Amino acid sequence: MPDLKVDYQLLESTERTLSSLVSEFQNMQAQEAAYDGAMGSGPIAAAMNGFATNWNDNKKSLVSSMQTLGKMVSETAARFKATDTKLAASQRTTSQQS
């Protein structure tokens, strides 16, 4: 029984999900100004605009973090696959020598 099991499907699914989320976040359009008239109050509209501005700033940070995590997941999968390949080759060589 192996000491370590790697779920490649989970890693690949995670990478795809992160990529999809990054795309969704990058394509979000600020619409706060479109609702100013519906707010009915200048202070409420100002508060919503402040929230939207903060959200846009934080969204950039989230996108950057998700992109970094996606790269880490991709690299992790690639390194585990390379290690699996090397170990399998080593095992075949050892089996052939026996």
GROMACS .gro file of N, CA and C in nm:
model
  294
    1MET      N    1   0.084  -0.118   0.000
    1MET     CA    2   0.000   0.000   0.000
    1MET      C    3   0.089   0.125   0.000
    2PRO      N    4   0.055   0.221  -0.084
    2PRO     CA    5   0.138   0.342  -0.093
    2PRO      C    6   0.127   0.427   0.035
    3ASP      N    7   0.236   0.495   0.065
    3ASP     CA    8   0.237   0.586   0.180
    3ASP      C    9   0.164   0.716   0.148
    4LEU      N   10   0.158   0.749   0.020
    4LEU     CA   11   0.099   0.876  -0.021
    4LEU      C   12   0.013   0.851  -0.144
    5LYS      N   13  -0.109   0.899  -0.139
    5LYS     CA   14  -0.199   0.889  -0.254
    5LYS      C   15  -0.229   1.030  -0.303
    6VAL      N   16  -0.215   1.050  -0.432
    6VAL     CA   17  -0.243   1.180  -0.491
    6VAL      C   18  -0.366   1.167  -0.579
    7ASP      N   19  -0.465   1.250  -0.555
    7ASP     CA   20  -0.588   1.250  -0.634
    7ASP      C   21  -0.571   1.352  -0.748
    8TYR      N   22  -0.523   1.303  -0.862
    8TYR     CA   23  -0.497   1.391  -0.976
    8TYR      C   24  -0.625   1.456  -1.027
    9GLN      N   25  -0.735   1.381  -1.023
    9GLN     CA   26  -0.862   1.438  -1.068
    9GLN      C   27  -0.903   1.556  -0.981
   10LEU      N   28  -0.881   1.543  -0.851
   10LEU     CA   29  -0.914   1.653  -0.761
   10LEU      C   30  -0.825   1.774  -0.788
   11LEU      N   31  -0.696   1.750  -0.809
   11LEU     CA   32  -0.606   1.862  -0.839
   11LEU      C   33  -0.646   1.931  -0.969
   12GLU      N   34  -0.677   1.851  -1.072
   12GLU     CA   35  -0.716   1.909  -1.201
   12GLU      C   36  -0.849   1.982  -1.191
   13SER      N   37  -0.943   1.926  -1.115
   13SER     CA   38  -1.072   1.991  -1.094
   13SER      C   39  -1.055   2.123  -1.018
   14THR      N   40  -0.969   2.122  -0.919
   14THR     CA   41  -0.941   2.243  -0.842
   14THR      C   42  -0.882   2.351  -0.932
   15GLU      N   43  -0.789   2.312  -1.016
   15GLU     CA   44  -0.727   2.408  -1.108
   15GLU      C   45  -0.831   2.467  -1.204
   16ARG      N   46  -0.918   2.382  -1.258
   16ARG     CA   47  -1.023   2.430  -1.349
   16ARG      C   48  -1.119   2.524  -1.277
   17THR      N   49  -1.157   2.488  -1.154
   17THR     CA   50  -1.249   2.572  -1.078
   17THR      C   51  -1.188   2.708  -1.049
   18LEU      N   52  -1.062   2.709  -1.007
   18LEU     CA   53  -0.994   2.836  -0.981
   18LEU      C   54  -0.986   2.920  -1.107
   19SER      N   55  -0.954   2.858  -1.218
   19SER     CA   56  -0.946   2.930  -1.345
   19SER      C   57  -1.082   2.990  -1.383
   20SER      N   58  -1.187   2.914  -1.361
   20SER     CA   59  -1.322   2.962  -1.390
   20SER      C   60  -1.359   3.079  -1.299
   21LEU      N   61  -1.325   3.067  -1.171
   21LEU     CA   62  -1.353   3.177  -1.078
   21LEU      C   63  -1.276   3.302  -1.115
   22VAL      N   64  -1.150   3.287  -1.152
   22VAL     CA   65  -1.069   3.403  -1.193
   22VAL      C   66  -1.136   3.471  -1.312
   23SER      N   67  -1.179   3.392  -1.409
   23SER     CA   68  -1.245   3.447  -1.527
   23SER      C   69  -1.373   3.522  -1.489
   24GLU      N   70  -1.453   3.461  -1.402
   24GLU     CA   71  -1.577   3.526  -1.357
   24GLU      C   72  -1.548   3.657  -1.285
   25PHE      N   73  -1.451   3.655  -1.195
   25PHE     CA   74  -1.418   3.776  -1.121
   25PHE      C   75  -1.365   3.885  -1.213
   26GLN      N   76  -1.283   3.848  -1.311
   26GLN     CA   77  -1.226   3.947  -1.401
   26GLN      C   78  -1.332   4.007  -1.493
   27ASN      N   79  -1.438   3.932  -1.521
   27ASN     CA   80  -1.542   3.980  -1.612
   27ASN      C   81  -1.657   4.051  -1.542
   28MET      N   82  -1.652   4.058  -1.409
   28MET     CA   83  -1.756   4.132  -1.336
   28MET      C   84  -1.745   4.280  -1.371
   29GLN      N   85  -1.858   4.337  -1.396
   29GLN     CA   86  -1.861   4.480  -1.427
   29GLN      C   87  -1.920   4.556  -1.310
   30ALA      N   88  -1.860   4.668  -1.276
   30ALA     CA   89  -1.913   4.752  -1.169
   30ALA      C   90  -2.043   4.814  -1.218
   31GLN      N   91  -2.149   4.793  -1.142
   31GLN     CA   92  -2.280   4.846  -1.181
   31GLN      C   93  -2.340   4.937  -1.074
   32GLU      N   94  -2.259   4.977  -0.978
   32GLU     CA   95  -2.315   5.054  -0.868
   32GLU      C   96  -2.381   5.184  -0.913
   33ALA      N   97  -2.324   5.250  -1.013
   33ALA     CA   98  -2.380   5.378  -1.059
   33ALA      C   99  -2.517   5.358  -1.123
   34ALA      N  100  -2.544   5.243  -1.177
   34ALA     CA  101  -2.673   5.217  -1.243
   34ALA      C  102  -2.788   5.215  -1.143
   35TYR      N  103  -2.758   5.197  -1.016
   35TYR     CA  104  -2.863   5.186  -0.915
   35TYR      C  105  -2.878   5.313  -0.831
   36ASP      N  106  -2.803   5.416  -0.860
   36ASP     CA  107  -2.807   5.538  -0.778
   36ASP      C  108  -2.950   5.592  -0.764
   37GLY      N  109  -3.024   5.599  -0.872
   37GLY     CA  110  -3.160   5.653  -0.867
   37GLY      C  111  -3.253   5.567  -0.783
   38ALA      N  112  -3.231   5.438  -0.782
   38ALA     CA  113  -3.317   5.347  -0.706
   38ALA      C  114  -3.289   5.353  -0.556
   39MET      N  115  -3.178   5.409  -0.516
   39MET     CA  116  -3.142   5.413  -0.374
   39MET      C  117  -3.231   5.511  -0.298
   40GLY      N  118  -3.275   5.616  -0.365
   40GLY     CA  119  -3.365   5.711  -0.303
   40GLY      C  120  -3.300   5.806  -0.203
   41SER      N  121  -3.174   5.789  -0.178
   41SER     CA  122  -3.107   5.873  -0.079
   41SER      C  123  -2.962   5.889  -0.118
   42GLY      N  124  -2.914   6.011  -0.110
   42GLY     CA  125  -2.774   6.036  -0.142
   42GLY      C  126  -2.678   5.960  -0.052
   43PRO      N  127  -2.702   5.959   0.080
   43PRO     CA  128  -2.611   5.885   0.169
   43PRO      C  129  -2.610   5.734   0.142
   44ILE      N  130  -2.726   5.680   0.107
   44ILE     CA  131  -2.731   5.535   0.077
   44ILE      C  132  -2.655   5.507  -0.052
   45ALA      N  133  -2.675   5.590  -0.154
   45ALA     CA  134  -2.603   5.573  -0.280
   45ALA      C  135  -2.453   5.587  -0.257
   46ALA      N  136  -2.413   5.684  -0.173
   46ALA     CA  137  -2.270   5.703  -0.143
   46ALA      C  138  -2.213   5.580  -0.071
   47ALA      N  139  -2.291   5.524   0.023
   47ALA     CA  140  -2.245   5.405   0.095
   47ALA      C  141  -2.229   5.287  -0.001
   48MET      N  142  -2.324   5.271  -0.092
   48MET     CA  143  -2.316   5.162  -0.190
   48MET      C  144  -2.197   5.182  -0.284
   49ASN      N  145  -2.173   5.306  -0.324
   49ASN     CA  146  -2.057   5.334  -0.409
   49ASN      C  147  -1.927   5.305  -0.334
   50GLY      N  148  -1.923   5.339  -0.204
   50GLY     CA  149  -1.805   5.307  -0.123
   50GLY      C  150  -1.784   5.157  -0.112
   51PHE      N  151  -1.894   5.084  -0.092
   51PHE     CA  152  -1.885   4.938  -0.086
   51PHE      C  153  -1.832   4.882  -0.218
   52ALA      N  154  -1.886   4.933  -0.329
   52ALA     CA  155  -1.845   4.884  -0.461
   52ALA      C  156  -1.697   4.915  -0.486
   53THR      N  157  -1.651   5.030  -0.444
   53THR     CA  158  -1.509   5.064  -0.461
   53THR      C  159  -1.422   4.969  -0.380
   54ASN      N  160  -1.460   4.945  -0.256
   54ASN     CA  161  -1.386   4.849  -0.173
   54ASN      C  162  -1.388   4.711  -0.235
   55TRP      N  163  -1.504   4.671  -0.286
   55TRP     CA  164  -1.517   4.539  -0.347
   55TRP      C  165  -1.423   4.528  -0.467
   56ASN      N  166  -1.417   4.631  -0.550
   56ASN     CA  167  -1.330   4.627  -0.667
   56ASN      C  168  -1.183   4.612  -0.626
   57ASP      N  169  -1.144   4.683  -0.520
   57ASP     CA  170  -1.006   4.673  -0.472
   57ASP      C  171  -0.979   4.532  -0.417
   58ASN      N  172  -1.071   4.481  -0.337
   58ASN     CA  173  -1.054   4.347  -0.280
   58ASN      C  174  -1.064   4.237  -0.385
   59LYS      N  175  -1.145   4.261  -0.487
   59LYS     CA  176  -1.159   4.165  -0.596
   59LYS      C  177  -1.025   4.144  -0.667
   60LYS      N  178  -0.951   4.251  -0.686
   60LYS     CA  179  -0.819   4.240  -0.749
   60LYS      C  180  -0.727   4.151  -0.666
   61SER      N  181  -0.733   4.168  -0.536
   61SER     CA  182  -0.651   4.087  -0.446
   61SER      C  183  -0.694   3.940  -0.451
   62LEU      N  184  -0.824   3.916  -0.452
   62LEU     CA  185  -0.876   3.779  -0.462
   62LEU      C  186  -0.834   3.713  -0.593
   63VAL      N  187  -0.843   3.786  -0.702
   63VAL     CA  188  -0.803   3.732  -0.832
   63VAL      C  189  -0.656   3.693  -0.830
   64SER      N  190  -0.574   3.781  -0.776
   64SER     CA  191  -0.430   3.752  -0.768
   64SER      C  192  -0.405   3.627  -0.683
   65SER      N  193  -0.472   3.616  -0.571
   65SER     CA  194  -0.455   3.499  -0.484
   65SER      C  195  -0.501   3.371  -0.553
   66MET      N  196  -0.613   3.378  -0.623
   66MET     CA  197  -0.663   3.259  -0.693
   66MET      C  198  -0.569   3.218  -0.806
   67GLN      N  199  -0.513   3.316  -0.876
   67GLN     CA  200  -0.417   3.285  -0.982
   67GLN      C  201  -0.292   3.218  -0.925
   68THR      N  202  -0.244   3.269  -0.813
   68THR     CA  203  -0.127   3.210  -0.749
   68THR      C  204  -0.157   3.069  -0.703
   69LEU      N  205  -0.272   3.049  -0.640
   69LEU     CA  206  -0.310   2.916  -0.594
   69LEU      C  207  -0.325   2.820  -0.712
   70GLY      N  208  -0.384   2.867  -0.821
   70GLY     CA  209  -0.399   2.784  -0.940
   70GLY      C  210  -0.264   2.737  -0.994
   71LYS      N  211  -0.166   2.828  -0.995
   71LYS     CA  212  -0.031   2.791  -1.040
   71LYS      C  213   0.031   2.689  -0.945
   72MET      N  214   0.008   2.706  -0.816
   72MET     CA  215   0.062   2.612  -0.717
   72MET      C  216   0.000   2.473  -0.735
   73VAL      N  217  -0.130   2.467  -0.758
   73VAL     CA  218  -0.198   2.339  -0.778
   73VAL      C  219  -0.146   2.272  -0.905
   74SER      N  220  -0.131   2.348  -1.011
   74SER     CA  221  -0.080   2.295  -1.137
   74SER      C  222   0.061   2.240  -1.121
   75GLU      N  223   0.146   2.315  -1.054
   75GLU     CA  224   0.284   2.272  -1.032
   75GLU      C  225   0.289   2.149  -0.942
   76THR      N  226   0.203   2.144  -0.842
   76THR     CA  227   0.198   2.028  -0.753
   76THR      C  228   0.163   1.902  -0.833
   77ALA      N  229   0.061   1.911  -0.916
   77ALA     CA  230   0.021   1.796  -0.997
   77ALA      C  231   0.134   1.754  -1.090
   78ALA      N  232   0.198   1.850  -1.154
   78ALA     CA  233   0.307   1.818  -1.247
   78ALA      C  234   0.423   1.749  -1.175
   79ARG      N  235   0.457   1.798  -1.057
   79ARG     CA  236   0.570   1.738  -0.983
   79ARG      C  237   0.537   1.598  -0.933
   80PHE      N  238   0.413   1.579  -0.886
   80PHE     CA  239   0.375   1.445  -0.842
   80PHE      C  240   0.375   1.347  -0.960
   81LYS      N  241   0.327   1.391  -1.076
   81LYS     CA  242   0.328   1.304  -1.194
   81LYS      C  243   0.471   1.269  -1.234
   82ALA      N  244   0.560   1.367  -1.230
   82ALA     CA  245   0.700   1.341  -1.264
   82ALA      C  246   0.762   1.243  -1.165
   83THR      N  247   0.730   1.260  -1.039
   83THR     CA  248   0.782   1.168  -0.936
   83THR      C  249   0.726   1.029  -0.957
   84ASP      N  250   0.596   1.018  -0.986
   84ASP     CA  251   0.535   0.888  -1.014
   84ASP      C  252   0.605   0.818  -1.131
   85THR      N  253   0.633   0.894  -1.235
   85THR     CA  254   0.699   0.838  -1.353
   85THR      C  255   0.838   0.785  -1.318
   86LYS      N  256   0.913   0.864  -1.242
   86LYS     CA  257   1.048   0.822  -1.200
   86LYS      C  258   1.042   0.698  -1.111
   87LEU      N  259   0.950   0.698  -1.017
   87LEU     CA  260   0.939   0.582  -0.927
   87LEU      C  261   0.897   0.457  -1.001
   88ALA      N  262   0.805   0.470  -1.096
   88ALA     CA  263   0.762   0.355  -1.176
   88ALA      C  264   0.878   0.301  -1.258
   89ALA      N  265   0.956   0.390  -1.317
   89ALA     CA  266   1.072   0.346  -1.396
   89ALA      C  267   1.173   0.277  -1.307
   90SER      N  268   1.195   0.331  -1.189
   90SER     CA  269   1.289   0.271  -1.095
   90SER      C  270   1.241   0.133  -1.050
   91GLN      N  271   1.112   0.120  -1.028
   91GLN     CA  272   1.056  -0.008  -0.987
   91GLN      C  273   1.069  -0.111  -1.100
   92ARG      N  274   1.045  -0.069  -1.223
   92ARG     CA  275   1.060  -0.162  -1.338
   92ARG      C  276   1.205  -0.208  -1.349
   93THR      N  277   1.299  -0.116  -1.332
   93THR     CA  278   1.440  -0.150  -1.341
   93THR      C  279   1.478  -0.250  -1.232
   94THR      N  280   1.430  -0.225  -1.111
   94THR     CA  281   1.457  -0.314  -0.998
   94THR      C  282   1.397  -0.451  -1.021
   95SER      N  283   1.275  -0.454  -1.075
   95SER     CA  284   1.207  -0.582  -1.101
   95SER      C  285   1.281  -0.662  -1.209
   96GLN      N  286   1.332  -0.593  -1.308
   96GLN     CA  287   1.403  -0.661  -1.418
   96GLN      C  288   1.536  -0.715  -1.371
   97GLN      N  289   1.598  -0.651  -1.275
   97GLN     CA  290   1.727  -0.696  -1.225
   97GLN      C  291   1.712  -0.816  -1.131
   98SER      N  292   1.594  -0.837  -1.076
   98SER     CA  293   1.573  -0.947  -0.981
   98SER      C  294   1.556  -1.078  -1.048
   0.00000   0.00000   0.00000
